PDB file of C-alpha atoms in Angstrom:
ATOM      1  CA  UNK A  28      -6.152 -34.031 -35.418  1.00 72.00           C
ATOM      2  CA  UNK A  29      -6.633 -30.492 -37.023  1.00 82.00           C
ATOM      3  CA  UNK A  30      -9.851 -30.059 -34.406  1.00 84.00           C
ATOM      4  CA  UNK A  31      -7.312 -30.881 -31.124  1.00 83.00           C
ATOM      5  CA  UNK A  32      -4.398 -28.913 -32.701  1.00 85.00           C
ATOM      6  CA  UNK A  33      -6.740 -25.451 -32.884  1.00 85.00           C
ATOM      7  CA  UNK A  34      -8.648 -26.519 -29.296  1.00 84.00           C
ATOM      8  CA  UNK A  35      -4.890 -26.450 -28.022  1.00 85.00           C
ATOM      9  CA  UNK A  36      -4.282 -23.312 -29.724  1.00 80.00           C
ATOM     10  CA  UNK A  37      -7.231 -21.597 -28.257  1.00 80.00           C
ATOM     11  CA  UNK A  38      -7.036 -22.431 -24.379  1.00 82.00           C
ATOM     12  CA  UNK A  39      -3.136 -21.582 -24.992  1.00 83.00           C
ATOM     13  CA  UNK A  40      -4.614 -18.091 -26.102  1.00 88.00           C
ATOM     14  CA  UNK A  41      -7.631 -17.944 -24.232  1.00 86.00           C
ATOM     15  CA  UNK A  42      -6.903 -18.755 -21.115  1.00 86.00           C
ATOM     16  CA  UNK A  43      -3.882 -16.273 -20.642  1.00 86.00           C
ATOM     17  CA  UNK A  44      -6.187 -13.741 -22.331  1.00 85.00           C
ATOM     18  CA  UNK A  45      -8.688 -14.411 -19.915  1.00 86.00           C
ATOM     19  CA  UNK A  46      -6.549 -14.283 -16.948  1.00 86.00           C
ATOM     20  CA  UNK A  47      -4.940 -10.892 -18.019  1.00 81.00           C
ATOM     21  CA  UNK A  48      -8.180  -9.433 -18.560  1.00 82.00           C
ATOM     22  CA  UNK A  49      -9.679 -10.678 -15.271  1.00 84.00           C
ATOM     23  CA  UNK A  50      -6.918  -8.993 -13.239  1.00 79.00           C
ATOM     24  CA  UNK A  51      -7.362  -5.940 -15.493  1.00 78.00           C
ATOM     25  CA  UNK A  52     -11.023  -5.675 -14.344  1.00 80.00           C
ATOM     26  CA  UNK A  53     -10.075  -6.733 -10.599  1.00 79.00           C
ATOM     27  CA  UNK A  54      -7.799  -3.980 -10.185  1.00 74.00           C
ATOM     28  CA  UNK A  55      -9.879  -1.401 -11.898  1.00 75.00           C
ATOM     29  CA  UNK A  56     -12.772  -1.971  -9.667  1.00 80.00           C
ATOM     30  CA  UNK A  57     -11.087  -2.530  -6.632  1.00 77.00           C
ATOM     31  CA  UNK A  58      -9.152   0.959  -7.924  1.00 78.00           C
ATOM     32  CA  UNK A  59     -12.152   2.846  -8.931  1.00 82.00           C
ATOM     33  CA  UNK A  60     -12.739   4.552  -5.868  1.00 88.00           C
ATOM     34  CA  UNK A  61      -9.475   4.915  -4.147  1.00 89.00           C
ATOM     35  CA  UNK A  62      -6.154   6.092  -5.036  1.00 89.00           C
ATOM     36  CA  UNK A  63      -3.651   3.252  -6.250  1.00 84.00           C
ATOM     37  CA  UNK A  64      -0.340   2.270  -3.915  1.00 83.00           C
ATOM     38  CA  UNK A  65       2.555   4.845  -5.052  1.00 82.00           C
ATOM     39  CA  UNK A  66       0.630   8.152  -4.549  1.00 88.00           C
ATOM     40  CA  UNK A  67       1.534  10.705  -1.745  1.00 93.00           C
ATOM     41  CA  UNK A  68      -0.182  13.978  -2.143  1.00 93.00           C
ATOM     42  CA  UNK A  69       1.356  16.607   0.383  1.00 92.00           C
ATOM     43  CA  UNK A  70       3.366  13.956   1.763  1.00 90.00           C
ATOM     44  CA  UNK A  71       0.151  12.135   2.735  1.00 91.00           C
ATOM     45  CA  UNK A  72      -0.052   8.056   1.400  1.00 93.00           C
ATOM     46  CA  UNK A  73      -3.000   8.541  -0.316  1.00 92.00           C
ATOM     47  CA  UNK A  74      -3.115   4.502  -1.083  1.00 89.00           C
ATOM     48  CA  UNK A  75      -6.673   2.893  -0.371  1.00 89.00           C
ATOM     49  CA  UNK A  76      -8.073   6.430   0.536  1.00 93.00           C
ATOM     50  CA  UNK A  77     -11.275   7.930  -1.367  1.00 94.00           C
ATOM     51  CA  UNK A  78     -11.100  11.705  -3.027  1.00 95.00           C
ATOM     52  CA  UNK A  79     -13.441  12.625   0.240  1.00 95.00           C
ATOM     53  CA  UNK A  80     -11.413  10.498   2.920  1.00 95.00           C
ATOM     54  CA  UNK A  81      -8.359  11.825   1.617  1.00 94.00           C
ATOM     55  CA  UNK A  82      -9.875  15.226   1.485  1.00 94.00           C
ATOM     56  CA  UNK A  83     -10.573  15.537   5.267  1.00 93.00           C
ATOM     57  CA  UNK A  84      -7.464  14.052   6.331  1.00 91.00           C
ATOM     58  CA  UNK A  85      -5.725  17.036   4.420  1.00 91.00           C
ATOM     59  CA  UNK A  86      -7.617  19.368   5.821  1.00 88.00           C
ATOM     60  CA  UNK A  87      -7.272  17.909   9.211  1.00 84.00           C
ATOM     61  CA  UNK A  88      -3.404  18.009   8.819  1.00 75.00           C
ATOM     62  CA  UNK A  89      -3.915  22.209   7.546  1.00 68.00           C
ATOM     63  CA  UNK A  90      -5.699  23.420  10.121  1.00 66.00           C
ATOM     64  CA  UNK A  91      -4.780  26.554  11.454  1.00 69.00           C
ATOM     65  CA  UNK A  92      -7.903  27.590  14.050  1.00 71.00           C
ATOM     66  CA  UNK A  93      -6.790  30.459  15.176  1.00 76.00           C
ATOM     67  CA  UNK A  94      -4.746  33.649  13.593  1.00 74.00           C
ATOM     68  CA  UNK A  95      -2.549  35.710  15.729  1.00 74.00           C
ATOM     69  CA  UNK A  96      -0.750  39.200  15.239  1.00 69.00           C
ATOM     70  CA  UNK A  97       1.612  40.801  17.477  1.00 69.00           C
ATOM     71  CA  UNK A  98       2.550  44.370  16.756  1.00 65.00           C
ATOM     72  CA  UNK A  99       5.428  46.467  17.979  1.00 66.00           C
ATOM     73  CA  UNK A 100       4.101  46.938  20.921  1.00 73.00           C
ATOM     74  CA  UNK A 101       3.929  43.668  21.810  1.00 73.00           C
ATOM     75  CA  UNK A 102       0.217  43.659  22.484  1.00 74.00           C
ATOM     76  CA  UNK A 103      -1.231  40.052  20.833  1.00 75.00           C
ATOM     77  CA  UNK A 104      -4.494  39.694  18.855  1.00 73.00           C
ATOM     78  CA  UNK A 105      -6.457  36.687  17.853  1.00 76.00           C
ATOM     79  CA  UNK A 106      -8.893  35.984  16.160  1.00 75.00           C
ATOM     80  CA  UNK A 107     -10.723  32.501  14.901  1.00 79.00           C
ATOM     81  CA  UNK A 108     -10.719  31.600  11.430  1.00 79.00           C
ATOM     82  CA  UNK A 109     -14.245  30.221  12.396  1.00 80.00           C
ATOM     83  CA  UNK A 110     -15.489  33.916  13.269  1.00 82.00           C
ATOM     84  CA  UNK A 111     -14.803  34.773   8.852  1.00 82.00           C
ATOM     85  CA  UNK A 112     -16.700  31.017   8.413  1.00 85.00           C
ATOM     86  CA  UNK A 113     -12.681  30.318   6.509  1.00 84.00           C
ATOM     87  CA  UNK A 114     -12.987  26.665   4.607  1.00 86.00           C
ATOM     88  CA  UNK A 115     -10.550  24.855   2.602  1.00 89.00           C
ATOM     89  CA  UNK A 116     -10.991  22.536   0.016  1.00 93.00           C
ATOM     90  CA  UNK A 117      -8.659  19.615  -2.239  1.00 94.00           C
ATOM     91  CA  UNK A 118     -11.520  17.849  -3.354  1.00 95.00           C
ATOM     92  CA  UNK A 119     -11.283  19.076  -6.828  1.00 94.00           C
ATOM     93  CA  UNK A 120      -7.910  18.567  -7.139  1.00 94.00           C
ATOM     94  CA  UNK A 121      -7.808  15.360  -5.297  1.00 94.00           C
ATOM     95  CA  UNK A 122     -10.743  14.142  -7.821  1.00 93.00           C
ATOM     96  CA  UNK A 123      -8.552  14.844 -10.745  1.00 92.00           C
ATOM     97  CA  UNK A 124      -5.651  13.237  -9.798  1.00 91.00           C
ATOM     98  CA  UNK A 125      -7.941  10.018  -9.070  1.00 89.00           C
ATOM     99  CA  UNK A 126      -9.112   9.836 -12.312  1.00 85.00           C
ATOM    100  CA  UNK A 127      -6.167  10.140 -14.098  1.00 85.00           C
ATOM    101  CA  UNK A 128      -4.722   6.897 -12.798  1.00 82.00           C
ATOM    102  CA  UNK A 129      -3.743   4.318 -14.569  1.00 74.00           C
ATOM    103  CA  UNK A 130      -4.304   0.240 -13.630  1.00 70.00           C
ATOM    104  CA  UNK A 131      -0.924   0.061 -16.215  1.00 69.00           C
ATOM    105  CA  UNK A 132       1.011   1.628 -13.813  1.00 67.00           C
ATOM    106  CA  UNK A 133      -0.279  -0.935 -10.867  1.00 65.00           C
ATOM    107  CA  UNK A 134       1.111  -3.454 -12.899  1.00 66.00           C
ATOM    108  CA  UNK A 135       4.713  -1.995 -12.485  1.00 67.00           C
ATOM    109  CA  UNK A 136       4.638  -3.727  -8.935  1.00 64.00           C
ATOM    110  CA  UNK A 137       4.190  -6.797  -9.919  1.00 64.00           C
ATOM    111  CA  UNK A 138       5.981  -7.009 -12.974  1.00 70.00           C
ATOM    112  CA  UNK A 139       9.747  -6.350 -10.887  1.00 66.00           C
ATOM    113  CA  UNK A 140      10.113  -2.856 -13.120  1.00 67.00           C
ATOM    114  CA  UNK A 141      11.279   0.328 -11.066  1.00 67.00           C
ATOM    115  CA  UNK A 142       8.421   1.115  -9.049  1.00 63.00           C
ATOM    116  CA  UNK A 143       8.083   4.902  -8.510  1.00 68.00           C
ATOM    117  CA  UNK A 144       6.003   6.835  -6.073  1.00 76.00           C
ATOM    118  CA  UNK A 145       4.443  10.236  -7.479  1.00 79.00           C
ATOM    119  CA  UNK A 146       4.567  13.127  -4.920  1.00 88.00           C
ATOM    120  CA  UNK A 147       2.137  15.584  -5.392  1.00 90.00           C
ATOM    121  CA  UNK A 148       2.074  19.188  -3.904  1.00 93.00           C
ATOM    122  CA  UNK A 149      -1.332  20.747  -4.358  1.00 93.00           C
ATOM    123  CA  UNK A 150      -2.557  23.676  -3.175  1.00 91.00           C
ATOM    124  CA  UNK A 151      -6.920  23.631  -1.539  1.00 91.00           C
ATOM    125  CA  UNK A 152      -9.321  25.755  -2.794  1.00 92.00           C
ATOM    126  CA  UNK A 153     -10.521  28.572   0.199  1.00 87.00           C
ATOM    127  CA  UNK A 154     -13.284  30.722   0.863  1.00 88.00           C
ATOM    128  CA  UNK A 155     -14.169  33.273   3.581  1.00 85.00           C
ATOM    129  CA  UNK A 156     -16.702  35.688   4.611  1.00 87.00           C
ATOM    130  CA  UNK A 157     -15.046  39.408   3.571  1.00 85.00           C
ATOM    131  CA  UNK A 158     -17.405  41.370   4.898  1.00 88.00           C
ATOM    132  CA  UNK A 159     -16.949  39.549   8.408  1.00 83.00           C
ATOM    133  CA  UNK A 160     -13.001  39.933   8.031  1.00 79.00           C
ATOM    134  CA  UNK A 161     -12.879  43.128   6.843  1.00 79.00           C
ATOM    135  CA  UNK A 162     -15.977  44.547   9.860  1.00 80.00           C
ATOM    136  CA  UNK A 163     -12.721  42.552  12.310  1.00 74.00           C
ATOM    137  CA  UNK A 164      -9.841  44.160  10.519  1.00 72.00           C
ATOM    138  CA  UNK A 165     -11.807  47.842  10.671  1.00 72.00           C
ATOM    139  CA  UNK A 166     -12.337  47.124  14.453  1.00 69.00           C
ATOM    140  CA  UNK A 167      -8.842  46.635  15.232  1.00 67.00           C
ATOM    141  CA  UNK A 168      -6.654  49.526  16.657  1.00 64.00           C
ATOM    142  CA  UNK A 169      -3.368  48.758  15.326  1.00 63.00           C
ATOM    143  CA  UNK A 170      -4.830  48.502  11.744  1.00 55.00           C
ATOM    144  CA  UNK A 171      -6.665  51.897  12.175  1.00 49.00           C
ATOM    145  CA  UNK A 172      -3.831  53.883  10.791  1.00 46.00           C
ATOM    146  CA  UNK A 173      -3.675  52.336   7.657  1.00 44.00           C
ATOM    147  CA  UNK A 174      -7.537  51.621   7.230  1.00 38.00           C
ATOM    148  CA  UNK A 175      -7.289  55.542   6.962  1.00 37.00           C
ATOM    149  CA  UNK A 176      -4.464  55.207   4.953  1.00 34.00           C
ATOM    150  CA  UNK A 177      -6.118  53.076   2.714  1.00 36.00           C
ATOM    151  CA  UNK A 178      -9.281  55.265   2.306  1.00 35.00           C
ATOM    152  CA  UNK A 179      -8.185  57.846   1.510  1.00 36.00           C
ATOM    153  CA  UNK A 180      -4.970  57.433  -0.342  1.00 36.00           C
TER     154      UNK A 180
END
């Protein structure tokens, strides 16, 4: 009787246990990649995405190809953020926000507590060739006064 009474016992325990920790690991691996449901970074649902898929479709959404100026004349120059090789980049940011989920907070959608959605603003990482923007910027008339300007004072 003792033998069925602590069998009993242990599937009671067990079993849940089991079950808990099995949709534990489920989440986490089918989470260990992507972002979780409930994350918008710059107003983008990051759910399901990867730190790189998520980090071209924010860059895709940034774009700014070209970069115009009109002065007081009203004459209108351009020039292509390709010419000073201009790049942005989340991933760091994205990657750190990725790892810093938790599966605990997954549970929340199940469990019928308040789900809440984190909205995160972050700002990409850029880099440019100076000495290509700065050779443009010298070349332009409108800057020329203050190029001088600059130079010498």
């Amino acid at each position: 009787m003792k033998k069925a009474i602590w069998i009993t016992l242990g599937v009671l325990i067990l079993v849940p246990a089991l079950l808990l920790g099995g949709f534990y690991l489920t989440i986490r691996y089918h989470y260990q990649d992507t972002f979780m449901p409930g994350v918008f970074i710059n107003g983008f649902y990051a759910a399901d995405y990867t730190p790189e898929e998520l980090n071209e479709e924010l860059k895709k959404d940034t774009q700014c190809p070209d970069f115009t100026v009109k002065d007081k004349d009203g004459n209108v120059y351009t020039f292509s953020l390709a010419e000073i090789q201009y790049d942005q980049d989340y991933y760091a940011q994205i990657k750190k926000i990725q790892s810093s989920q938790s599966v605990f907070d997954f549970v929340k959608w199940f469990t019928g507590e308040e789900i809440t959605f984190d909205e995160i603003e972050i700002m990409p990482e850029t880099s440019y060739d100076s000495t290509v923007l700065h050779t443009y910027l010298d070349s332009v008339k409108y800057l020329e006064y203050f190029a001088v300007c600059s130079r010498y004072g």
